[in-house]
PDB file of C-alpha atoms in Angstrom:
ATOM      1  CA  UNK A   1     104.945   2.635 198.377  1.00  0.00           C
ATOM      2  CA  UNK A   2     102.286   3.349 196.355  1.00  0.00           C
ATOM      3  CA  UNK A   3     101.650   2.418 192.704  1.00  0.00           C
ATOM      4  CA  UNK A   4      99.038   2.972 189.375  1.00  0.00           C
ATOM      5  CA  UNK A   5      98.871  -0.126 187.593  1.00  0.00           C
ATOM      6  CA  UNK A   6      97.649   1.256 184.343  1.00  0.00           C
ATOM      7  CA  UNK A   7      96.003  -1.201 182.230  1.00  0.00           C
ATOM      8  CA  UNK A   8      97.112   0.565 178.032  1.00  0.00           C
ATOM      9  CA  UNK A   9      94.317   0.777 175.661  1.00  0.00           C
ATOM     10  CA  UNK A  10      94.056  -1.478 172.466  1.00  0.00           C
ATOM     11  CA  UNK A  11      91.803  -1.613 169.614  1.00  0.00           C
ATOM     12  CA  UNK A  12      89.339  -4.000 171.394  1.00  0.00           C
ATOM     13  CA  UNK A  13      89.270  -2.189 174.013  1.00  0.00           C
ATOM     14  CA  UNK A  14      88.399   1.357 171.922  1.00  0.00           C
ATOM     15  CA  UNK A  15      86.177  -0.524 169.837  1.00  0.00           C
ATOM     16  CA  UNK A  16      84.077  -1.244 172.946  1.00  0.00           C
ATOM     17  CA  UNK A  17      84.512  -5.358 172.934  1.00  0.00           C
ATOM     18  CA  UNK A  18      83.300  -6.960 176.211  1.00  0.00           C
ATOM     19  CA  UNK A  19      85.833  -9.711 177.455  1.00  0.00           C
ATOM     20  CA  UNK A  20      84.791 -13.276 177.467  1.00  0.00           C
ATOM     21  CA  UNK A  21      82.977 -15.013 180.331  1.00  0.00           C
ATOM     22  CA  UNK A  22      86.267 -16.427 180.991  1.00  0.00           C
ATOM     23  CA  UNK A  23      88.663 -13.883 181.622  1.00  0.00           C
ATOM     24  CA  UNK A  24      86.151 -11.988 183.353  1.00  0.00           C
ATOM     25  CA  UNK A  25      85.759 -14.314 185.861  1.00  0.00           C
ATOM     26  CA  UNK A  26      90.166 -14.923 185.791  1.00  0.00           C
ATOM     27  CA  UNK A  27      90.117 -11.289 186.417  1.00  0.00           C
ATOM     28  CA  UNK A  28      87.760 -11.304 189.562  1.00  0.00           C
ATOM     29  CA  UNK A  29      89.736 -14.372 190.882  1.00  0.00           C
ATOM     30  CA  UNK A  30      93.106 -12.284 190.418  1.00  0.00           C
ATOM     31  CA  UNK A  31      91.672  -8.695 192.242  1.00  0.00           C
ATOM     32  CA  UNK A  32      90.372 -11.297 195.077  1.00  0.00           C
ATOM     33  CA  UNK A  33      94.164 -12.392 195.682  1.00  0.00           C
ATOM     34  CA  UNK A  34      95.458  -8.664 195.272  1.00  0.00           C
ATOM     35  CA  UNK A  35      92.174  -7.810 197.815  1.00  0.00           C
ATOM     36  CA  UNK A  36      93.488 -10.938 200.212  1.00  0.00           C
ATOM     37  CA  UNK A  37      96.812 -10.049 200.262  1.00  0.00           C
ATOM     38  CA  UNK A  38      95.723  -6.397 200.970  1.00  0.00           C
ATOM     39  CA  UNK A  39      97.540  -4.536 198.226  1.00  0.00           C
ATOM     40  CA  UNK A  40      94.822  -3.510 196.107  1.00  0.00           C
ATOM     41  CA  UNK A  41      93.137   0.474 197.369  1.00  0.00           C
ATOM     42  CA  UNK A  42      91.389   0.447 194.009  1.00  0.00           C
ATOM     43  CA  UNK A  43      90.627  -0.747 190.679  1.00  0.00           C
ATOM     44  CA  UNK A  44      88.363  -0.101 188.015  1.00  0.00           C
ATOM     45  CA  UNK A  45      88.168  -0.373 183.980  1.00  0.00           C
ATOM     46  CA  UNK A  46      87.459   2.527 181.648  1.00  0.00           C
ATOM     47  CA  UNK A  47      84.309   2.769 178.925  1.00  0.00           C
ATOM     48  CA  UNK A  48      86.342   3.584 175.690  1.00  0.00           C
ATOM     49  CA  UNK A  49      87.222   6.854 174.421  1.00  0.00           C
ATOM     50  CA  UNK A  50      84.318   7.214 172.151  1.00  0.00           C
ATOM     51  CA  UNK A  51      82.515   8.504 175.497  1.00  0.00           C
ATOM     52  CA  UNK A  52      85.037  10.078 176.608  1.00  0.00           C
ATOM     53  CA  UNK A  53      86.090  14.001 176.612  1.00  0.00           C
ATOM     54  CA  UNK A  54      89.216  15.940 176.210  1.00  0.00           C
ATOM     55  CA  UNK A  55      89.965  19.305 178.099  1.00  0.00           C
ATOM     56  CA  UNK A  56      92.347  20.688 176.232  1.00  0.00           C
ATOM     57  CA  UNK A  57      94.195  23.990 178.559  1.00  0.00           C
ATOM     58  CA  UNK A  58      96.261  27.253 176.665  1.00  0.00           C
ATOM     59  CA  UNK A  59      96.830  29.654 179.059  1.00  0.00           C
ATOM     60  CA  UNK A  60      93.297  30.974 180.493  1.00  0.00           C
ATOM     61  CA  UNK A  61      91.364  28.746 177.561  1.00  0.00           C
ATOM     62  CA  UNK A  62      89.826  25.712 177.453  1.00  0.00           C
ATOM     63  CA  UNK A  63      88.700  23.462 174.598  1.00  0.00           C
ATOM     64  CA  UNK A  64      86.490  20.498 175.151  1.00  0.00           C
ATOM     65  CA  UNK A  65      87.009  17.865 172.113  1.00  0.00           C
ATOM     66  CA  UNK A  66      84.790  14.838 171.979  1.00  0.00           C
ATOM     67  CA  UNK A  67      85.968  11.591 171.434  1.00  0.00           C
ATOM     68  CA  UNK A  68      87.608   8.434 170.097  1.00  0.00           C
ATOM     69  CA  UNK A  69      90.795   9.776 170.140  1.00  0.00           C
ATOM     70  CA  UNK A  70      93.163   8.217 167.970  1.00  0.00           C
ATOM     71  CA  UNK A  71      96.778   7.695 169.633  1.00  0.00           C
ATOM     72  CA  UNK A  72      95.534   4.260 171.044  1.00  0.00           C
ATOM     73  CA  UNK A  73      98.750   3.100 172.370  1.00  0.00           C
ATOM     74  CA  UNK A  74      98.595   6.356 174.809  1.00  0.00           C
ATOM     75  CA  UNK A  75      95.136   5.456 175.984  1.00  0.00           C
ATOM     76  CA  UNK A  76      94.219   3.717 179.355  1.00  0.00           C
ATOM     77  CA  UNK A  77      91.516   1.496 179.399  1.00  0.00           C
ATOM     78  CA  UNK A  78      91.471   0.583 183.404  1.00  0.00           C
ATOM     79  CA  UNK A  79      93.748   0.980 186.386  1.00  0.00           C
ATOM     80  CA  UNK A  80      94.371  -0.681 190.105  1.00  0.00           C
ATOM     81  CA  UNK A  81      95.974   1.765 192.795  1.00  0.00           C
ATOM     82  CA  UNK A  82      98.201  -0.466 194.723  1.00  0.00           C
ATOM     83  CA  UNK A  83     100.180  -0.568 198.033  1.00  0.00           C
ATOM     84  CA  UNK A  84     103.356  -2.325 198.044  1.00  0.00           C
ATOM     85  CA  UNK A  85     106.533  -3.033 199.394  1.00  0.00           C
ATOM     86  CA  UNK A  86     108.359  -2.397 196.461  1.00  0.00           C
ATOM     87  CA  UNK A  87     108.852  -1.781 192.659  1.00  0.00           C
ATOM     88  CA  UNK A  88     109.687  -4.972 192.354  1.00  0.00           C
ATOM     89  CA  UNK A  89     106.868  -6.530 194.391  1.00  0.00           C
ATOM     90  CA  UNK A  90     104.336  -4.977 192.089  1.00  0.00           C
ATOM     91  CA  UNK A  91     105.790  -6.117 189.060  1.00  0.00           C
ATOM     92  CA  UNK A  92     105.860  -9.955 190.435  1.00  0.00           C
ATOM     93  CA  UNK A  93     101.944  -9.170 190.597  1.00  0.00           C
ATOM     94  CA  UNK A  94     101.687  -7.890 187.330  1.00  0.00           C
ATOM     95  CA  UNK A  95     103.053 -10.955 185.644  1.00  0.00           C
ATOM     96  CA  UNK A  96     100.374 -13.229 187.704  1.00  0.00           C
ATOM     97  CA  UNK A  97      97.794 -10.937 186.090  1.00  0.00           C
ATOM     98  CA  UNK A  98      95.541 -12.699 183.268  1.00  0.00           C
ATOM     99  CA  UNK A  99      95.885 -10.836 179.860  1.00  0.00           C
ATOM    100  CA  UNK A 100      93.545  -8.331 180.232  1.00  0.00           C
ATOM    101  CA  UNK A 101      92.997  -8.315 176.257  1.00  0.00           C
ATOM    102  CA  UNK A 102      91.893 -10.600 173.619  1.00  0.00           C
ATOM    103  CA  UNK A 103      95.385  -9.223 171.763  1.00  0.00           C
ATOM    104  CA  UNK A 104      98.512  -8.081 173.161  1.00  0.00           C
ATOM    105  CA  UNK A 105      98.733  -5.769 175.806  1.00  0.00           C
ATOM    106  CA  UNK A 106     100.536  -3.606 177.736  1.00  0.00           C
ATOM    107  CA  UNK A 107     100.226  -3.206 181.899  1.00  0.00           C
ATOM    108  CA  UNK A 108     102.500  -0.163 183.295  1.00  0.00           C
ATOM    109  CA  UNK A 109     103.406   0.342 186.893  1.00  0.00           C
ATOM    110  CA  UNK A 110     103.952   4.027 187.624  1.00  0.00           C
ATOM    111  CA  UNK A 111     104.823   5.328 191.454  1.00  0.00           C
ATOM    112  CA  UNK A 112     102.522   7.852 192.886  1.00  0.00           C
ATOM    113  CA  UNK A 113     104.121  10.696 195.091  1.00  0.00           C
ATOM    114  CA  UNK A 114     103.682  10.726 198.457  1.00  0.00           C
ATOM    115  CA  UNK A 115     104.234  14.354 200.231  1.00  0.00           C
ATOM    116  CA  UNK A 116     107.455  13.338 201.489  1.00  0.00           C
ATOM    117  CA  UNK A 117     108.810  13.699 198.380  1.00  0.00           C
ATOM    118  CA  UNK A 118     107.952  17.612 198.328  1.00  0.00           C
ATOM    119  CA  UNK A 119     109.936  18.243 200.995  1.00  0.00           C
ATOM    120  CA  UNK A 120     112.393  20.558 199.547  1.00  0.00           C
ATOM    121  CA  UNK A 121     109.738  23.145 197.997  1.00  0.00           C
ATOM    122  CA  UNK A 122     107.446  22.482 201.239  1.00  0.00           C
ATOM    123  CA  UNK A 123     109.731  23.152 203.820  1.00  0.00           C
ATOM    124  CA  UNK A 124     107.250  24.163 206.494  1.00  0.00           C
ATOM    125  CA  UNK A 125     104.967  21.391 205.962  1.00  0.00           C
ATOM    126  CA  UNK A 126     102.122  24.126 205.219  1.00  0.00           C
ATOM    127  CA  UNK A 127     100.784  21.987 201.885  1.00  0.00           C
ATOM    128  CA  UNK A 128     101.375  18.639 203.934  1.00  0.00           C
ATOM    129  CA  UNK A 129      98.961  19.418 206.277  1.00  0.00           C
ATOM    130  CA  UNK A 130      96.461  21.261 204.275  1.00  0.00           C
ATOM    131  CA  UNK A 131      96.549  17.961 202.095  1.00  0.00           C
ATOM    132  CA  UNK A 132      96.031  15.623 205.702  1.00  0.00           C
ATOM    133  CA  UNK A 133      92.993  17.931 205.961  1.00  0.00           C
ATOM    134  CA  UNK A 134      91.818  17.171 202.823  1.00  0.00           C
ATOM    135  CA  UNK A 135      92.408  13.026 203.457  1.00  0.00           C
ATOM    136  CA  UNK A 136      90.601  13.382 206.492  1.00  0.00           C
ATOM    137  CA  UNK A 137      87.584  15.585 205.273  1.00  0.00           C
ATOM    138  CA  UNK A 138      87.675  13.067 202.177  1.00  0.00           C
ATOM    139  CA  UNK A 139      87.647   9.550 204.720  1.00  0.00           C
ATOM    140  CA  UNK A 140      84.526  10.874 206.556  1.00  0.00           C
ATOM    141  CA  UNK A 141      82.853  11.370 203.193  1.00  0.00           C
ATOM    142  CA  UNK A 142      81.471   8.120 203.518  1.00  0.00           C
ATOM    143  CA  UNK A 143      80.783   7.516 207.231  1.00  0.00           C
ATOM    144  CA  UNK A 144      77.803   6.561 209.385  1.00  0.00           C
ATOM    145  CA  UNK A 145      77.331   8.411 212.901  1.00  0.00           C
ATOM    146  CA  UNK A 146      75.093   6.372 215.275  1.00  0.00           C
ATOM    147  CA  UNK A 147      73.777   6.998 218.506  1.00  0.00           C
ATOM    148  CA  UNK A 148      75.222   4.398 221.282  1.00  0.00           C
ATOM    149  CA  UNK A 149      73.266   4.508 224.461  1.00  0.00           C
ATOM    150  CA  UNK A 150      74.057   3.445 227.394  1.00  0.00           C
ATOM    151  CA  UNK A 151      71.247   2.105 230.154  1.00  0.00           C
ATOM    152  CA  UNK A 152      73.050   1.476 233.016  1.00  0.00           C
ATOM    153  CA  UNK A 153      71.900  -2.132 233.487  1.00  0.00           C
ATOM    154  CA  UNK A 154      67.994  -1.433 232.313  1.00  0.00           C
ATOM    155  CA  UNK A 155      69.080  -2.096 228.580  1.00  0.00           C
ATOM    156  CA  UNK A 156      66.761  -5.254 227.906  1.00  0.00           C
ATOM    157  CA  UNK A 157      63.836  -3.306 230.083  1.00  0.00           C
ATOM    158  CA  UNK A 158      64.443  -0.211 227.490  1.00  0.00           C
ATOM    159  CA  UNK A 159      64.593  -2.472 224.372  1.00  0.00           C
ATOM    160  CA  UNK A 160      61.316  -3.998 225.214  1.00  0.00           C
ATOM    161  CA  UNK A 161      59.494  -0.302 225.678  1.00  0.00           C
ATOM    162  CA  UNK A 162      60.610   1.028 222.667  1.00  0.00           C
ATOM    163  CA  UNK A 163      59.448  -2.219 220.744  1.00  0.00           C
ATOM    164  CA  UNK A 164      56.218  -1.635 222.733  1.00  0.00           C
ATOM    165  CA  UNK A 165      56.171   2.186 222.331  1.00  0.00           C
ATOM    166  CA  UNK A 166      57.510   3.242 219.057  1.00  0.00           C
ATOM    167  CA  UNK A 167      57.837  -0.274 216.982  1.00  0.00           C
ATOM    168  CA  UNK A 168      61.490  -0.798 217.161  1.00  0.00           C
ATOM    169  CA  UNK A 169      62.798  -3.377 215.909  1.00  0.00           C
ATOM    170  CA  UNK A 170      66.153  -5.364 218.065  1.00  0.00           C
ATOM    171  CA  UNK A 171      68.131  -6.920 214.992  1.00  0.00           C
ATOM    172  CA  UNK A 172      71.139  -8.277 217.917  1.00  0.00           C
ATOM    173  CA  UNK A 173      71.790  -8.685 221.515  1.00  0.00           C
ATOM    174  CA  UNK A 174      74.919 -10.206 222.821  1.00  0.00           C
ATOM    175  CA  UNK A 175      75.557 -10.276 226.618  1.00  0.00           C
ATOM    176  CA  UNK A 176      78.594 -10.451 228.336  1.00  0.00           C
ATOM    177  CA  UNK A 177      78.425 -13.994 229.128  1.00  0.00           C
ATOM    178  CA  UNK A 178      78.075 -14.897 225.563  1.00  0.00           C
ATOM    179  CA  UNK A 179      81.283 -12.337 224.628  1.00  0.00           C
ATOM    180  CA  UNK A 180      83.322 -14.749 222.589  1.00  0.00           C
ATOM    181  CA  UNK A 181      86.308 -12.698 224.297  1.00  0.00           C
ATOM    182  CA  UNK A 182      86.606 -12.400 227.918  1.00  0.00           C
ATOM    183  CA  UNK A 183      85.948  -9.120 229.344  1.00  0.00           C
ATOM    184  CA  UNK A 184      88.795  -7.637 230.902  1.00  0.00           C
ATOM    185  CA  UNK A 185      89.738  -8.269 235.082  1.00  0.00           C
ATOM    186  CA  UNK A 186      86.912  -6.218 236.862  1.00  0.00           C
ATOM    187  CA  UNK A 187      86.137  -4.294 233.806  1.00  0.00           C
ATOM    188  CA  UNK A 188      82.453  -6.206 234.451  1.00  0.00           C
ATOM    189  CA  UNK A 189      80.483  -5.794 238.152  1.00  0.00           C
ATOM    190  CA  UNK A 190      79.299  -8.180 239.688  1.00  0.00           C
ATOM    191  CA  UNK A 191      76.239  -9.468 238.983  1.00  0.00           C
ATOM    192  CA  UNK A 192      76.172  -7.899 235.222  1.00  0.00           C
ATOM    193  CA  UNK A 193      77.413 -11.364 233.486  1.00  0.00           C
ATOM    194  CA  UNK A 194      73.513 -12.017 231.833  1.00  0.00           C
ATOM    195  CA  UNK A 195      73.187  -7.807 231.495  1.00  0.00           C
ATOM    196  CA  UNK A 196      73.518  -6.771 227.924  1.00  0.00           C
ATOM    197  CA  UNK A 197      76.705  -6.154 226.395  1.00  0.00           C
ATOM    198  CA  UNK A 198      75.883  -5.008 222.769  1.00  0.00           C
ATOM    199  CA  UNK A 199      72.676  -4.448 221.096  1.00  0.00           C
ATOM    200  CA  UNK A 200      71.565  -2.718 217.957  1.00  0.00           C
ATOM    201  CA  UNK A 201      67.833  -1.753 217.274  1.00  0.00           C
ATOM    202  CA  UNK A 202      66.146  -0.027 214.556  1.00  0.00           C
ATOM    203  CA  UNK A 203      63.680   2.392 214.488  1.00  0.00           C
ATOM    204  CA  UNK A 204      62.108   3.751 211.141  1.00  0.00           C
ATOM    205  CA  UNK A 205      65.146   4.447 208.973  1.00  0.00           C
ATOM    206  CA  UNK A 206      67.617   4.900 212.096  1.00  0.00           C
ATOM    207  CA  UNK A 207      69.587   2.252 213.415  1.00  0.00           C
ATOM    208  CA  UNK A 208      70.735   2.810 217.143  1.00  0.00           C
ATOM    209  CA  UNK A 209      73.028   0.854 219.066  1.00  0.00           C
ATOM    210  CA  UNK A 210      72.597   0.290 223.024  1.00  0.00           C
ATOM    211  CA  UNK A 211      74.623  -1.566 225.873  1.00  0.00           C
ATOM    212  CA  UNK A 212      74.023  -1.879 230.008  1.00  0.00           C
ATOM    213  CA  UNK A 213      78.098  -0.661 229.755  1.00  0.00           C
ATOM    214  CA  UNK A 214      79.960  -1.776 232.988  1.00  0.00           C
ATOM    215  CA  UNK A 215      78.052  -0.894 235.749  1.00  0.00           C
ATOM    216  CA  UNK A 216      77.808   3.192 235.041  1.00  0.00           C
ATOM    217  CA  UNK A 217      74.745   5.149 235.553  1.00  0.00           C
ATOM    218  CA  UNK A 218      72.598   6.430 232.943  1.00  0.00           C
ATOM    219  CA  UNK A 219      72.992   9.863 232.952  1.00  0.00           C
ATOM    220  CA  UNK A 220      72.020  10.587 228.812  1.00  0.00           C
ATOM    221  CA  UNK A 221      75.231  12.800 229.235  1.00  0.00           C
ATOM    222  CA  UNK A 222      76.284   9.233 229.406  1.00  0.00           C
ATOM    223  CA  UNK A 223      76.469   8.386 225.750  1.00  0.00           C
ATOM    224  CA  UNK A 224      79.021   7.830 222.528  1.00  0.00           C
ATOM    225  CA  UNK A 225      78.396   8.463 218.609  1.00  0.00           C
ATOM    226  CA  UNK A 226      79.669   5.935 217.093  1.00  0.00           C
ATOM    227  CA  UNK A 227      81.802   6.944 214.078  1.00  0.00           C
ATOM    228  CA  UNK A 228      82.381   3.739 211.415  1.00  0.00           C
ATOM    229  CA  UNK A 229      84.859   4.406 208.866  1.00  0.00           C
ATOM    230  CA  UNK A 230      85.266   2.316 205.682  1.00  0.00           C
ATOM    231  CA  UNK A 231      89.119   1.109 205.983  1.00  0.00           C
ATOM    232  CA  UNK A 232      91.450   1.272 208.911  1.00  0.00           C
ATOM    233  CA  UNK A 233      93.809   3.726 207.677  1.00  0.00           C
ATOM    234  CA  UNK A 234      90.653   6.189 207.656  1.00  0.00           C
ATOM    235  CA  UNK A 235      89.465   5.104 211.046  1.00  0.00           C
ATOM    236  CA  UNK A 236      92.958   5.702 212.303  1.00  0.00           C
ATOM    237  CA  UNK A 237      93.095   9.506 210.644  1.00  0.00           C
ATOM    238  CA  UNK A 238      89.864  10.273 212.254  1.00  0.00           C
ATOM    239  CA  UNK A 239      90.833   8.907 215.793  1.00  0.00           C
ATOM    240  CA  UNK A 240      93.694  11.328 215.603  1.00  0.00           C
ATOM    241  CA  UNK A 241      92.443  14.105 214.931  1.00  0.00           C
ATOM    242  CA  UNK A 242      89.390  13.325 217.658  1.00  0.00           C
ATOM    243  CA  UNK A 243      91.784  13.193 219.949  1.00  0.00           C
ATOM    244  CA  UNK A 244      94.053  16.101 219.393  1.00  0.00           C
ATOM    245  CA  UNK A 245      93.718  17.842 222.782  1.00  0.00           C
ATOM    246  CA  UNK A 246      91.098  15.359 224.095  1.00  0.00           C
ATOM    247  CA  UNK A 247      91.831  12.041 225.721  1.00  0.00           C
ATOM    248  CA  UNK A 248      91.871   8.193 224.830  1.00  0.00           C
ATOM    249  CA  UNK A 249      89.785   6.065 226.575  1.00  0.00           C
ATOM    250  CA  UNK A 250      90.873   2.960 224.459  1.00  0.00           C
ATOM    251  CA  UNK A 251      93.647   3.025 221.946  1.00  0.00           C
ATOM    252  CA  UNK A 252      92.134   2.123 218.214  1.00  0.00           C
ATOM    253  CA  UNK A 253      92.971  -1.808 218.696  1.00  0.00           C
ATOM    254  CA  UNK A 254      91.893  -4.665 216.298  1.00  0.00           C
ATOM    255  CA  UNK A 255      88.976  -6.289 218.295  1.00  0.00           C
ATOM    256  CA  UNK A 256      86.469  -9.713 217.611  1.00  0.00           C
ATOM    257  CA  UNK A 257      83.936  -7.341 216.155  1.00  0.00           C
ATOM    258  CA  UNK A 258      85.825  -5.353 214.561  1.00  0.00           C
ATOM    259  CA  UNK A 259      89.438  -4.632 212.318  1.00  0.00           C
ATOM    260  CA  UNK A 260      90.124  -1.440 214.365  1.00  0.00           C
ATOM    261  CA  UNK A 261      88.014   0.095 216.988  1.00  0.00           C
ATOM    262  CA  UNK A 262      89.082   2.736 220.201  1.00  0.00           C
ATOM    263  CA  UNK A 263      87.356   5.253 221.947  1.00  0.00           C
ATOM    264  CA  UNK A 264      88.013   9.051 222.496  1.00  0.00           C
ATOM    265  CA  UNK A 265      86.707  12.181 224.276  1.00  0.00           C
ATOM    266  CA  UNK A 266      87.349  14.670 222.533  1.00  0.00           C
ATOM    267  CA  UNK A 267      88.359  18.364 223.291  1.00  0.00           C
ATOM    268  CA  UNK A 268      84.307  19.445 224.045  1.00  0.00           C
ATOM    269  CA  UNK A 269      83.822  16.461 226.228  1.00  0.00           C
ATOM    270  CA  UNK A 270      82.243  14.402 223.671  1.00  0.00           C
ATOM    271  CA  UNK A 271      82.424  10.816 223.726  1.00  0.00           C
ATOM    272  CA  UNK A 272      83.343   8.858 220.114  1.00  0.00           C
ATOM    273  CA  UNK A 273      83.550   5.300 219.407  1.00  0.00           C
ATOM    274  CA  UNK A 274      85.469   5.259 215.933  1.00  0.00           C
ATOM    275  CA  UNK A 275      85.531   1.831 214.424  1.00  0.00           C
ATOM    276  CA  UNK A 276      85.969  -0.391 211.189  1.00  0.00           C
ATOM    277  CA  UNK A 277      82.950  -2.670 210.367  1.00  0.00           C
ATOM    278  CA  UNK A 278      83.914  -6.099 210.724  1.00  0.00           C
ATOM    279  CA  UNK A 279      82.292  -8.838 208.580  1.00  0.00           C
ATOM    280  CA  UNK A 280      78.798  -9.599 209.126  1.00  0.00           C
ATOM    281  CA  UNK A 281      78.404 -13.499 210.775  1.00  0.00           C
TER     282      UNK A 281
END
């Protein structure tokens, strides 16, 4: 389930007080554990209501009030969006939560609803999937499409032109035989063991990745975008929907390079290589 973890408002907080070095850095440590044990989505605090605004709605009007505004105990001053197990999971993370507030202070936990629980007035699933539209517009908001090309064993021969030819730049190069992970039985030909299995190069302002792949010919038809999303659950939305009357050429699978990564043709014939970022060594 999903949960707010809403953070109340108190008169430190409205008056604009900064916490101490202290709890600031007791606060970090405490959204690294919820980060760790990957139940934290998001989290941020709120600039008091002093620079805030109120939209006030009667009917067809609006009325825009400046503020402070001065019910303090009904004010938020921060919030984490949390994915848990349970009600009573998120509350056994609340307690471990440093006071957030030089006084005392009050955390809430409120459930969010999920679209299962409109059901009953949504029985055709029509606003269900209009809203998986609008998650999946939304999770490529913030992605990165890069060219992957494939040389058909002349990779390290076409690295070295375009350094020669247009200044790129070759920021990696891995080869097969230096794969921390085996390749798969006969996925490699022989004789390719020393060819180049990964390598990313930059040109100007454009980074683009390049491989020898496993023994296929270049063909430039012969080529991927690759599609990185910022969190698996997007890069598993995306791969989906790719895929809807295409094929899968590799499921999305957690890999050495990466937390989730798969490829898909989709419906057009065009080749995708959706995948997670993994840490940088």
């Amino acid at each position: 389930m999903k949960v707010m973890v809403i953070v109340k408002a108190t008169a430190s907080s409205e008056a604009g007080e900064l916490p101490s070095e202290a709890l600031l850095k007791a606060m970090g440590q405490f959204n690294e554990e919820l980060v760790n044990a990957r139940i934290m989505k998001a989290g941020e605090g709120l600039k008091p209501t002093s620079e805030a605004k109120r939209v006030h709605f009667r009917g067809t009007d609006r009325t825009v009030t400046d503020g402070p505004f001065a019910e303090t105990k009904e004010l938020i001053a921060g919030y984490w969006l949390w994915e848990v197990k349970s009600m009573e999971e998120a509350v056994e993370w609340v307690k471990r939560c440093p006071n957030p507030m030089m006084e005392d202070s009050d955390i809430d936990i409120r459930p969010i609803y999920e679209m299962e629980d409109f059901a009953e007035v949504d029985p055709q699933s029509e606003v269900a999937k209009h809203e998986d539209g609008l998650r999946s517009r939304i999770a490529t908001h913030d992605a990165n499409v890069q060219p992957y090309l494939f040389f058909g064993g002349r990779c390290e021969e076409a690295l070295e032109f375009y350094q020669q030819a247009i200044g790129a730049s070759v920021s990696m190069c891995m080869r097969f035989n230096e794969s921390p992970a085996p390749a798969p039985e006969g996925m490699i030909p022989e004789g390719f063991e020393n060819k180049i299995m990964h390598a990313s190069f930059e040109v100007g302002k454009m980074t683009i990745m390049a491989s020898d792949g496993c023994g296929e010919r270049s063909a430039f038809g012969s080529f991927r975008l690759t599609l990185s999303m910022p969190s698996a659950a997007d890069a598993e939305l995306v791969f989906n929907a790719l895929a809807e009357g295409g094929t899968v050429d590799m499921p999305l699978t957690k890999t050495f390079w990466s937390p989730r990564y798969g490829m898909v043709t989709d419906k057009f014939g065009l080749g995708w290589m959706v995948m997670v970022p993994g840490e940088p060594c």
